[in-house]
XYZ file of C-alpha atoms in Angstrom:
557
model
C -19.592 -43.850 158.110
C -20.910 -46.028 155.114
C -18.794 -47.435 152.422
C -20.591 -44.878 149.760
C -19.804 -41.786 151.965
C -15.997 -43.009 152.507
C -15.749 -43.896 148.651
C -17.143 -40.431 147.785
C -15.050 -38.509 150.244
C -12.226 -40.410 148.790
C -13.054 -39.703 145.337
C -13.698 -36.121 145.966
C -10.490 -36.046 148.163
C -8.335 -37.485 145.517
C -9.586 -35.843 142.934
C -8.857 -32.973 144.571
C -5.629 -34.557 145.588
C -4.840 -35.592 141.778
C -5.458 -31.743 141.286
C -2.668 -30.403 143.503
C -0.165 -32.908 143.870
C -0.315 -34.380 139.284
C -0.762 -37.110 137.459
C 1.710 -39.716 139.305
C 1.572 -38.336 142.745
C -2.431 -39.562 142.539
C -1.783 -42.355 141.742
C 0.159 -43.766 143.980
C -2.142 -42.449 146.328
C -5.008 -43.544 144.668
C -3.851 -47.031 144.913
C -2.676 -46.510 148.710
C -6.282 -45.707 149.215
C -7.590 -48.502 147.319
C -5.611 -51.078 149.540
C -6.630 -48.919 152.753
C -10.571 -49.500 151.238
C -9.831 -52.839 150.683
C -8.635 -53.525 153.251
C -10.449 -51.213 155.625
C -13.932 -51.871 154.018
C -13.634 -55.395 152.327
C -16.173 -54.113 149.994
C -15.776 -55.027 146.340
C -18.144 -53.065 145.011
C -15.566 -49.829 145.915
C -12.829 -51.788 144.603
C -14.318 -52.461 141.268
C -15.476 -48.544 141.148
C -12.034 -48.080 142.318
C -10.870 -50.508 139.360
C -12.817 -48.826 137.287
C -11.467 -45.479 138.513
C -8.611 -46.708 138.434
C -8.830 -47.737 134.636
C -9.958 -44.318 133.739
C -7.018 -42.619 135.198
C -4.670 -44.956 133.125
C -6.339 -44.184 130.019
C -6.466 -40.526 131.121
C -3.025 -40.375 132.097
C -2.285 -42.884 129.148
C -3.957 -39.868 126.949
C -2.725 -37.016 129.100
C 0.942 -38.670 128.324
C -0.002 -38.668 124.147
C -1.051 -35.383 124.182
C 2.037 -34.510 126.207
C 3.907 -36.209 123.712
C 2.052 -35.133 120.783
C 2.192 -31.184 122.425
C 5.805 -31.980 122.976
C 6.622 -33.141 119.173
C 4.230 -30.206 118.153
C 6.457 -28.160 120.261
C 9.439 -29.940 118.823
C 8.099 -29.408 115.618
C 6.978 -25.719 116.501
C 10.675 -25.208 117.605
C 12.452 -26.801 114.720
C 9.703 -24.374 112.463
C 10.932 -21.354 114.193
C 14.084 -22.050 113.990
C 13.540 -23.336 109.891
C 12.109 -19.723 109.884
C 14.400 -18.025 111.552
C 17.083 -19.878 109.542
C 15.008 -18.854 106.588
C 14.168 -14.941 108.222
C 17.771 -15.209 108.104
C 18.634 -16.292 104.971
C 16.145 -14.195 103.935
C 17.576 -10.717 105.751
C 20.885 -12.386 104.388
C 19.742 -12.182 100.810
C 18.034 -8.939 101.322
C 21.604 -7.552 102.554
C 23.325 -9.392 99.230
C 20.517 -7.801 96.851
C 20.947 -4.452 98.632
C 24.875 -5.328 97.990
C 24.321 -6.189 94.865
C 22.090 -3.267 94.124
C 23.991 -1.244 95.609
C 27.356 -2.736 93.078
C 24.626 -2.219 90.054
C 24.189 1.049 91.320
C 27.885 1.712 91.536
C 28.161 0.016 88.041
C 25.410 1.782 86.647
C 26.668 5.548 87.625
C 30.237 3.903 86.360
C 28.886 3.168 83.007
C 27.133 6.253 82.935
C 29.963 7.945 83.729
C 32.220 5.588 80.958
C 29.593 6.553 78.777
C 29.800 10.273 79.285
C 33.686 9.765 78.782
C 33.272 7.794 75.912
C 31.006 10.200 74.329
C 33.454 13.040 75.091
C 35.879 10.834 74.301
C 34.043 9.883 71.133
C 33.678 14.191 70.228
C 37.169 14.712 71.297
C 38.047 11.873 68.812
C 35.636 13.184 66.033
C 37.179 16.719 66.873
C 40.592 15.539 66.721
C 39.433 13.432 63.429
C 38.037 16.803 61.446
C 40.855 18.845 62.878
C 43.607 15.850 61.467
C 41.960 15.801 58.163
C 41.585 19.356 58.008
C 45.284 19.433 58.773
C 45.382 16.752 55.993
C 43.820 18.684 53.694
C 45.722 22.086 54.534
C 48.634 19.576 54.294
C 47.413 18.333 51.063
C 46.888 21.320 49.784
C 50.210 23.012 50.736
C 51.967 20.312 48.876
C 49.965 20.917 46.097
C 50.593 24.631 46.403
C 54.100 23.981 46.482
C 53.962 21.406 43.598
C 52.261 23.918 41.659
C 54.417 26.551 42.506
C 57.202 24.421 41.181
C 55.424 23.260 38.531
C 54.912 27.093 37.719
C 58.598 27.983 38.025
C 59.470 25.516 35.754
C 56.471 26.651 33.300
C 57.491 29.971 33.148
C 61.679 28.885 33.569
C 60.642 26.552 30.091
C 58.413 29.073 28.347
C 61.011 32.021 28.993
C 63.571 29.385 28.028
C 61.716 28.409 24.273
C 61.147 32.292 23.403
C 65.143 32.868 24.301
C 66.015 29.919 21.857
C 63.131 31.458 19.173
C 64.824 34.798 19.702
C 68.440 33.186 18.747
C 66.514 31.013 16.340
C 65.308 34.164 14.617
C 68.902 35.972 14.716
C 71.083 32.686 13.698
C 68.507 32.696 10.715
C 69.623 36.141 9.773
C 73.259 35.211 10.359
C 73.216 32.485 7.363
C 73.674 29.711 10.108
C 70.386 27.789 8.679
C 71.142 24.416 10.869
C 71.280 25.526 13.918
C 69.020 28.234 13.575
C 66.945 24.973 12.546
C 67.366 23.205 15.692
C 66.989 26.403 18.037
C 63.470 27.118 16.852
C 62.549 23.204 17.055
C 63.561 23.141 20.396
C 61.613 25.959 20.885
C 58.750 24.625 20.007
C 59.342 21.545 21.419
C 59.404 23.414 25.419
C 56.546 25.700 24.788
C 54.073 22.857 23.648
C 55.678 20.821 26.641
C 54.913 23.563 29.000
C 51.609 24.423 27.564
C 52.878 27.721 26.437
C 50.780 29.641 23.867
C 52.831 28.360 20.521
C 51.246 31.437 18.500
C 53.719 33.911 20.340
C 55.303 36.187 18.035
C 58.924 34.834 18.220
C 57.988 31.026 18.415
C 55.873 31.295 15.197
C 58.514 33.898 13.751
C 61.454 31.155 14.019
C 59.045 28.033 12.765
C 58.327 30.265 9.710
C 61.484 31.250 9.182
C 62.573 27.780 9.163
C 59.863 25.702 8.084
C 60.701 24.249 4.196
C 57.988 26.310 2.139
C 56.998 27.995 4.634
C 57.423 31.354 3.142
C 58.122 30.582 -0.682
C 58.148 33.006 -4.016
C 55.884 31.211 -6.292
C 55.556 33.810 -9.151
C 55.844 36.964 -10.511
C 53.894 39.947 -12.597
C 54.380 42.783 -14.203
C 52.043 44.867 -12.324
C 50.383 45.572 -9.127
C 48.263 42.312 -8.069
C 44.911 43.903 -7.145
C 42.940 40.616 -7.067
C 43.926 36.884 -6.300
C 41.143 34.303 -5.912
C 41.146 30.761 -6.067
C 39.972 28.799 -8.286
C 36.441 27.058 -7.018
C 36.656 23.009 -6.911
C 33.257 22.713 -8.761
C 35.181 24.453 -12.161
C 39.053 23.342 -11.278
C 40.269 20.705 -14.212
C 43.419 19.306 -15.255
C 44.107 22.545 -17.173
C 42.513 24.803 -14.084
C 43.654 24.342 -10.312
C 45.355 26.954 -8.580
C 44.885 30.491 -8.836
C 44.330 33.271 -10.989
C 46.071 37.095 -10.815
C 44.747 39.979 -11.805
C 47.082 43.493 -11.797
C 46.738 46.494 -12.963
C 48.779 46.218 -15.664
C 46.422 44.635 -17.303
C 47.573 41.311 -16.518
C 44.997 38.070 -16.122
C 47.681 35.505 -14.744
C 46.695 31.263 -13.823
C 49.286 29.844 -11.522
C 49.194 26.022 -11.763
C 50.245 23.972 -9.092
C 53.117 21.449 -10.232
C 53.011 17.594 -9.475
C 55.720 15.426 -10.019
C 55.380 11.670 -10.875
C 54.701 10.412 -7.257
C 52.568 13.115 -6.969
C 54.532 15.659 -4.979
C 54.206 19.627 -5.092
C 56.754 21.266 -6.985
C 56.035 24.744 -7.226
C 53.786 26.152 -9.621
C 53.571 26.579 -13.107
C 52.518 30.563 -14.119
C 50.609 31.296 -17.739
C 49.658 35.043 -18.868
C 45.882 34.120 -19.709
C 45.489 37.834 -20.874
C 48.277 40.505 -20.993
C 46.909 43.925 -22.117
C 48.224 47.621 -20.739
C 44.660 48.809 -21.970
C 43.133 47.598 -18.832
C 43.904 48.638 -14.755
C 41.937 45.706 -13.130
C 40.871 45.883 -10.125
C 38.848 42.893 -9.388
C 38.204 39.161 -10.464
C 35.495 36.379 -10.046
C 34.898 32.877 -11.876
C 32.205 32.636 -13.958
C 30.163 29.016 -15.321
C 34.101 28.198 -15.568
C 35.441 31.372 -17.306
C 37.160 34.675 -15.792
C 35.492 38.029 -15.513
C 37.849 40.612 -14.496
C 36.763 44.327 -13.977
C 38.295 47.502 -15.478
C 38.992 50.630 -13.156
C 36.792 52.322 -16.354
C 33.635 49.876 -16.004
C 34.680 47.621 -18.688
C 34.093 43.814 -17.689
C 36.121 41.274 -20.006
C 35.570 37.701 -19.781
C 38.955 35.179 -20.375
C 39.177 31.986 -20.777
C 41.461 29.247 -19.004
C 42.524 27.899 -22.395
C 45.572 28.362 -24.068
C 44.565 30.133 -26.691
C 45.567 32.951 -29.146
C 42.959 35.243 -27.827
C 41.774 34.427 -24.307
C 39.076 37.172 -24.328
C 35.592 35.958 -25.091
C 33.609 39.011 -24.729
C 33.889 42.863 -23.230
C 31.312 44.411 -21.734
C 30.845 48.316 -20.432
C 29.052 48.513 -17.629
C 26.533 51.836 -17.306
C 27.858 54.849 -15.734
C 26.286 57.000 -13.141
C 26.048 60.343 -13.322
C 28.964 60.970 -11.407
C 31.861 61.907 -13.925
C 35.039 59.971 -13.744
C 33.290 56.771 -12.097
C 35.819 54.607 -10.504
C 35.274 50.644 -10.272
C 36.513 48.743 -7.406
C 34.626 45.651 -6.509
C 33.414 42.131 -8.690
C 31.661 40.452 -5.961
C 29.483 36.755 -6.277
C 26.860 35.981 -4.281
C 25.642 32.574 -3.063
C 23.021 32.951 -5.724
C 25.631 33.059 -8.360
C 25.015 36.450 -9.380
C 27.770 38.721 -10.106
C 27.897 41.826 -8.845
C 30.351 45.126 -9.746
C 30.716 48.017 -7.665
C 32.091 51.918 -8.206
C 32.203 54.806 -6.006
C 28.595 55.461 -6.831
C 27.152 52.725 -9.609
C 26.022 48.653 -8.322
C 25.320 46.492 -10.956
C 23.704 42.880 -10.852
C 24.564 40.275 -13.671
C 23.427 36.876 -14.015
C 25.897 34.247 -13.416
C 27.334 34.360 -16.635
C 28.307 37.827 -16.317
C 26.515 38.111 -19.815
C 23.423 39.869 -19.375
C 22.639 43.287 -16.977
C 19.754 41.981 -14.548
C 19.860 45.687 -12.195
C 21.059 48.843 -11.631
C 21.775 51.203 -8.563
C 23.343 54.602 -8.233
C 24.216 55.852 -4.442
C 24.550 59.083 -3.918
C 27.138 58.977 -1.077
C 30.871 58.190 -1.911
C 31.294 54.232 -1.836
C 34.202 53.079 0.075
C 33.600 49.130 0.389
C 31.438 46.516 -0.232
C 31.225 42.789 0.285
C 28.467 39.936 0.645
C 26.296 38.670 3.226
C 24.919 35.576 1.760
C 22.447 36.891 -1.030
C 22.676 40.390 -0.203
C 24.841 43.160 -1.137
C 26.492 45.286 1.960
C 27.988 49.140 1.213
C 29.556 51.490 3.276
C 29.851 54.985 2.528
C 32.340 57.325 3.497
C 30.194 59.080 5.524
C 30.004 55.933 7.869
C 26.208 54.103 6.458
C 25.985 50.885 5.759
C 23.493 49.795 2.826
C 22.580 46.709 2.050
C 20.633 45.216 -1.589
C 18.660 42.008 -2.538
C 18.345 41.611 -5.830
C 19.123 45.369 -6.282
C 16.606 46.610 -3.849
C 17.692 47.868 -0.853
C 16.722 45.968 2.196
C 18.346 47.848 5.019
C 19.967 51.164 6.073
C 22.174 50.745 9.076
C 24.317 53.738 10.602
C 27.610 52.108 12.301
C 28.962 53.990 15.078
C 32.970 53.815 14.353
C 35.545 54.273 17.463
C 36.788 57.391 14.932
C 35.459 58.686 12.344
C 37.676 57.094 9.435
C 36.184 55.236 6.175
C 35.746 51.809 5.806
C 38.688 50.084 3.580
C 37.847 46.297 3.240
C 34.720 44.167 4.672
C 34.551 40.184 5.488
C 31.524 38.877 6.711
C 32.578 35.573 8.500
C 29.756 33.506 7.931
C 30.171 30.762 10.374
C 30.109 33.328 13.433
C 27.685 35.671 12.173
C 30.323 38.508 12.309
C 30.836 41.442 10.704
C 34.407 42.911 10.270
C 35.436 46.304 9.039
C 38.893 47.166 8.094
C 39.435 51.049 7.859
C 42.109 53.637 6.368
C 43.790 54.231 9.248
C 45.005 50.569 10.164
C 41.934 49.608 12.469
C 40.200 46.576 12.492
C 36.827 46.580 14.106
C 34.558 43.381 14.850
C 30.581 43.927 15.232
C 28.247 41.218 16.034
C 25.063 39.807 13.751
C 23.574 42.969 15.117
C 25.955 45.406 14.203
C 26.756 46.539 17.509
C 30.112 47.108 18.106
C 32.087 44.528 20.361
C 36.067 45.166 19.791
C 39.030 46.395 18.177
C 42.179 44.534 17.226
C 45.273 46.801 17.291
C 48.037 45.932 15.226
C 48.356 47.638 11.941
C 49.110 51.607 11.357
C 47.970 51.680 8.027
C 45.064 50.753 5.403
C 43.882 47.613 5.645
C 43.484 46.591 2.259
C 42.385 42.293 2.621
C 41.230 40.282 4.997
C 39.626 36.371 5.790
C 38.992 33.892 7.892
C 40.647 30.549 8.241
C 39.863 28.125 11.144
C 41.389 30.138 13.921
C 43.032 33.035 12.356
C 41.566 35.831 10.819
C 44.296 37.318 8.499
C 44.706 40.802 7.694
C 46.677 42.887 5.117
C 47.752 46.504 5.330
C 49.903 49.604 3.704
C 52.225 48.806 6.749
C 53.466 46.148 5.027
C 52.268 43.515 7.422
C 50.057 40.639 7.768
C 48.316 39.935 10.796
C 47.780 36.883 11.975
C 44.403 36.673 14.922
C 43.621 34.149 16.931
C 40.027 34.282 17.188
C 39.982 31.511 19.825
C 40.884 34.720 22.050
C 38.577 37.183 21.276
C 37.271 37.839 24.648
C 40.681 38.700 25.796
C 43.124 41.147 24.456
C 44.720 39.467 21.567
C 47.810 40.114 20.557
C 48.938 39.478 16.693
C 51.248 37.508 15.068
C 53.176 39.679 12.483
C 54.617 38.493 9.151
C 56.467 41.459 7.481
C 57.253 41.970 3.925
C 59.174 44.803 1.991
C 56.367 45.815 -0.038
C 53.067 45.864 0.369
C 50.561 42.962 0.657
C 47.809 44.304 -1.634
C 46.024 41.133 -1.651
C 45.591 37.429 -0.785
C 43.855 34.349 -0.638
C 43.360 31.295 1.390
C 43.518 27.894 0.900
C 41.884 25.976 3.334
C 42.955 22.611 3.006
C 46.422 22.990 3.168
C 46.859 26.804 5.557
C 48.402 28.763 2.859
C 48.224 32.241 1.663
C 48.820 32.978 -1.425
C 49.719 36.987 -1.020
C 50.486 39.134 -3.870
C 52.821 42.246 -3.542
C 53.404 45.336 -4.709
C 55.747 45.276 -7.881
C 54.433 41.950 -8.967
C 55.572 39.597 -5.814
C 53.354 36.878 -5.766
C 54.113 34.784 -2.039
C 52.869 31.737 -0.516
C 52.582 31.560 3.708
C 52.114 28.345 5.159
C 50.622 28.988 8.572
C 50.186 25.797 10.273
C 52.128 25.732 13.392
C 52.134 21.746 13.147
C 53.227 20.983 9.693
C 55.789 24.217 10.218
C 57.531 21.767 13.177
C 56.827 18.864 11.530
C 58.254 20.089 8.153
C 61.284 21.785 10.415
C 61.954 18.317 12.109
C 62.112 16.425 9.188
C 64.890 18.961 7.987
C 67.045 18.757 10.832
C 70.393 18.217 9.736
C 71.851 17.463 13.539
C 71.660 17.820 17.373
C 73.296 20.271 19.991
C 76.737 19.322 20.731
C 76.865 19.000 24.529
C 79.147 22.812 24.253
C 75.940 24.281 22.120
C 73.508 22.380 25.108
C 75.127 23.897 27.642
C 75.689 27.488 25.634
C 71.970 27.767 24.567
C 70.312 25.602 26.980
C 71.786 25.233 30.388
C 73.156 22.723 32.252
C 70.493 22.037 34.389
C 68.376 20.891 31.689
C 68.469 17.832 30.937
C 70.341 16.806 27.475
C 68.361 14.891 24.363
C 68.130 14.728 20.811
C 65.628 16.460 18.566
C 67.088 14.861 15.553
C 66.209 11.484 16.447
């Protein structure tokens, strides 16, 4: 066997040796083989192939032991990678079990809240329930106490109103007694708890004891010798130093000026009375003011005109006015209109003068019975018995009116109160009937039992005079409730009256020649009554009149 055959049976044998036995095994028996070549064949050509062999194994195994290394770092590697992504698998299933925690908490806190919002809301309702009901309960309570306040405060309205009219009562009877002080201080202190206690101060007994005890109050301030059919004051535009006051007319033919007196500091002292005219030829029954003179009218028709001077003969002229055909005509009424014009009324006669009264401007007749007349501005109103109202301008007639009356009783005496556009009938039997602008009937005030035979208006009474031998005092502030009136008695008659309007004073005349002044202002009355009061209530008369559980003071002070 060649050297080539033995070195390729050897290669191919340990090759196929290096296949089953590894890297290190062939080797070694690589090189066993060499040295059994060498020293078998001696050839050096197989050696150097050997060598060469040889080489290439070292660099394979050389390589094979890199890439062993290399696979085993890249294993390394690989390993610590899987377990880095376990680690992180782990961490990551770790975190995936904290967020499902944690979701899982929000959950928990989520329904929680949910639930603490559904309680606060109820909560919140329960509260706003609770709120309403508590101020409800506030407002019940509020309102309880201010039931019960004004329950008390009512008690002790009505405990001080019943209280005043008590002392007004005694006022009214101590008056009567002769015991003028206290009698005094009773109807003060009357007054004094009904204005307190918002009571009405116009009550019949209050108003009774101020005028009874009121300085001037209720004064005589003249006298006549017959029946005062007519008083009239005189107008500002013709009052003078020799004509203020008021002027008188009776039926006893009497044309009377009371004066007012002034004393040096300029206070009122009465009144001075002058007979202008004094005549038992006349029965007057009316009076107006003419340019400055007097025209009074007969019962016959005759008009006479008197002066204000002092004079031997006050009459400057006589006039008969023309008759109707009527016998016996009868002459009631000398009206003035805002015109001026004067005009005079009988039972069935109107006549219309110029302001002068001097010269006859026209002439009516009316066949129906008159029973009253009166003015409405310009025009001229009439009733008739039979119940018709007429009414003239400039002695035509304008309008025929039919007023229905509650019962069928003439008209006795008419004011027409201007400012309110009323009408206001007084009849024979006592009633006194109020109509509007329209004539249409709106009420009756019930108070008198006979005639009514004067009536007017001053700010917020209406005062009325009757056969009954009463005034009436209205309150017209009431009218749409029942008003009740406040009565002034007299022993005779009232027949007639006037008003003064800037100081609240009648000035009444009477039958027999009476002539009367009533103040009826409730505030100078108390005032006047409190700067009259002579003393106070001993603590005996406080506790007598009074009570003791009311407290003391002084009305003096």
């Amino acid at each position: 066997m060649n050297l080539k055959n033995i070195s390729k049976r050897l290669s191919g044998n340990i090759s196929g040796v290096a296949s089953e036995v590894g890297t290190h095994s062939a080797i070694a028996i690589i090189a066993g083989l060499i040295v059994y070549v060498f020293v078998s064949s001696g050839y050096q050509t197989q050696i150097e192939e050997l060598n060469n062999r040889i080489n290439e194994m070292k660099a394979a195994e050389h390589n094979a032991i890199i890439t062993k290394r290399i696979s085993e770092q890249m294993e390394d590697i690989a390993y610590e990678q899987k377990a880095l992504s376990d680690k992180q698998r782990m961490r990551a299933e770790e975190q995936s079990r904290i967020a499902d925690i944690e979701r899982g908490k929000a959950e928990l806190e989520r329904g929680l809240a949910v639930k603490a919002e559904q309680q606060a809301r109820a909560s919140a309702q329960e509260a706003e329930t609770m709120r309403l009901i508590a101020e409800q309960q506030s407002v019940l309570a509020t309102q309880h106490m201010e039931e019960a306040l004004q329950a008390r405060s009512h008690a002790d309205t009505l405990f001080y109103q019943s209280l005043a009219r008590s002392l007004a009562q005694t006022s009214i009877t101590q008056y009567k007694s002769g015991d003028k002080s206290l009698a005094a201080l009773l109807a003060y202190s009357a007054w004094y708890y009904t204005d307190k206690f918002k009571g009405n101060v116009y009550h019949q007994d209050i108003y009774t004891a101020l005028l009874d005890n009121a300085p001037r109050a209720k004064m005589h301030i003249g006298k006549v010798l017959g029946n005062p059919r007519a008083i009239i004051e005189i107008p500002e535009m013709h009052s003078n130093n020799e004509a203020k006051g008021y002027v008188i007319a009776t039926d006893y033919g009497e044309i009377c000026h009371l004066a007012p007196k002034v004393d040096a500091a300029g206070h009122f002292n009465g009144y001075d009375e002058h007979r202008i005219l004094n005549s038992q030829n006349y029965f007057f029954r009316d009076i107006c003011i003419a340019k400055g003179d007097i025209l009074a009218l007969d019962v016959s028709g005759m008009l006479v005109k008197a002066s204000f001077k002092n004079t031997k003969d006050a009459v400057i002229s006589r006039k008969h006015l023309p008759m109707s055909n009527m016998p016996q005509e009868r002459w009631r009424h000398l009206l003035q209109n805002d015109d001026g014009k004067i005009i005079a009324v009988g039972e069935h006669q109107v006549v219309w003068l110029d302001a002068t009264g001097d010269n006859i401007l026209f002439s009516h007749s009316v066949t129906d019975d008159i029973s009253e007349a009166g003015i409405l501005g310009n025009k001229l109103a009439i009733f008739t018995k039979t119940g018709n109202l007429l009414t003239f301008l400039d002695g035509k007639p304008s309008n025929n009116s039919h007023i229905s009356l509650p019962r069928n009783n003439p008209v006795s005496y008419y004011y027409y109160m201007k400012d309110r556009g009323m009408h206001i009938l007084g009849t024979e039997d006592g009633d006194v009937l109020l109509y509007d602008s329209d004539y249409k009937y709106v009420k009756s005030l019930v108070g008198h039992s006979g005639a009514i035979t004067h009536m007017e208006h001053m700010g917020w009474c209406l005062a009325t005079s009757s056969y009954d031998h009463k005034i009436c005092l209205w309150n017209l502030y009431d009218i749409d409730s029942q008003i009740a009136p406040i009565e002034v008695y007299y022993d005779k008659w009232p027949l007639c009256f006037t008003t003064n309007k800037d100081n609240w004073t009648l000035i009444i005349g009477l039958a027999d020649g009476d002539i009367e002044s009533l103040h009826i202002s409730v505030d100078d009355n108390k005032n006047n009554i409190h700067d009259h009061i002579e003393r106070d209530f001993t603590p005996q008369e406080w506790e007598y009149y009074i009570g003791k559980g009311v407290k003391y003071r002084r009305f003096k002070e």
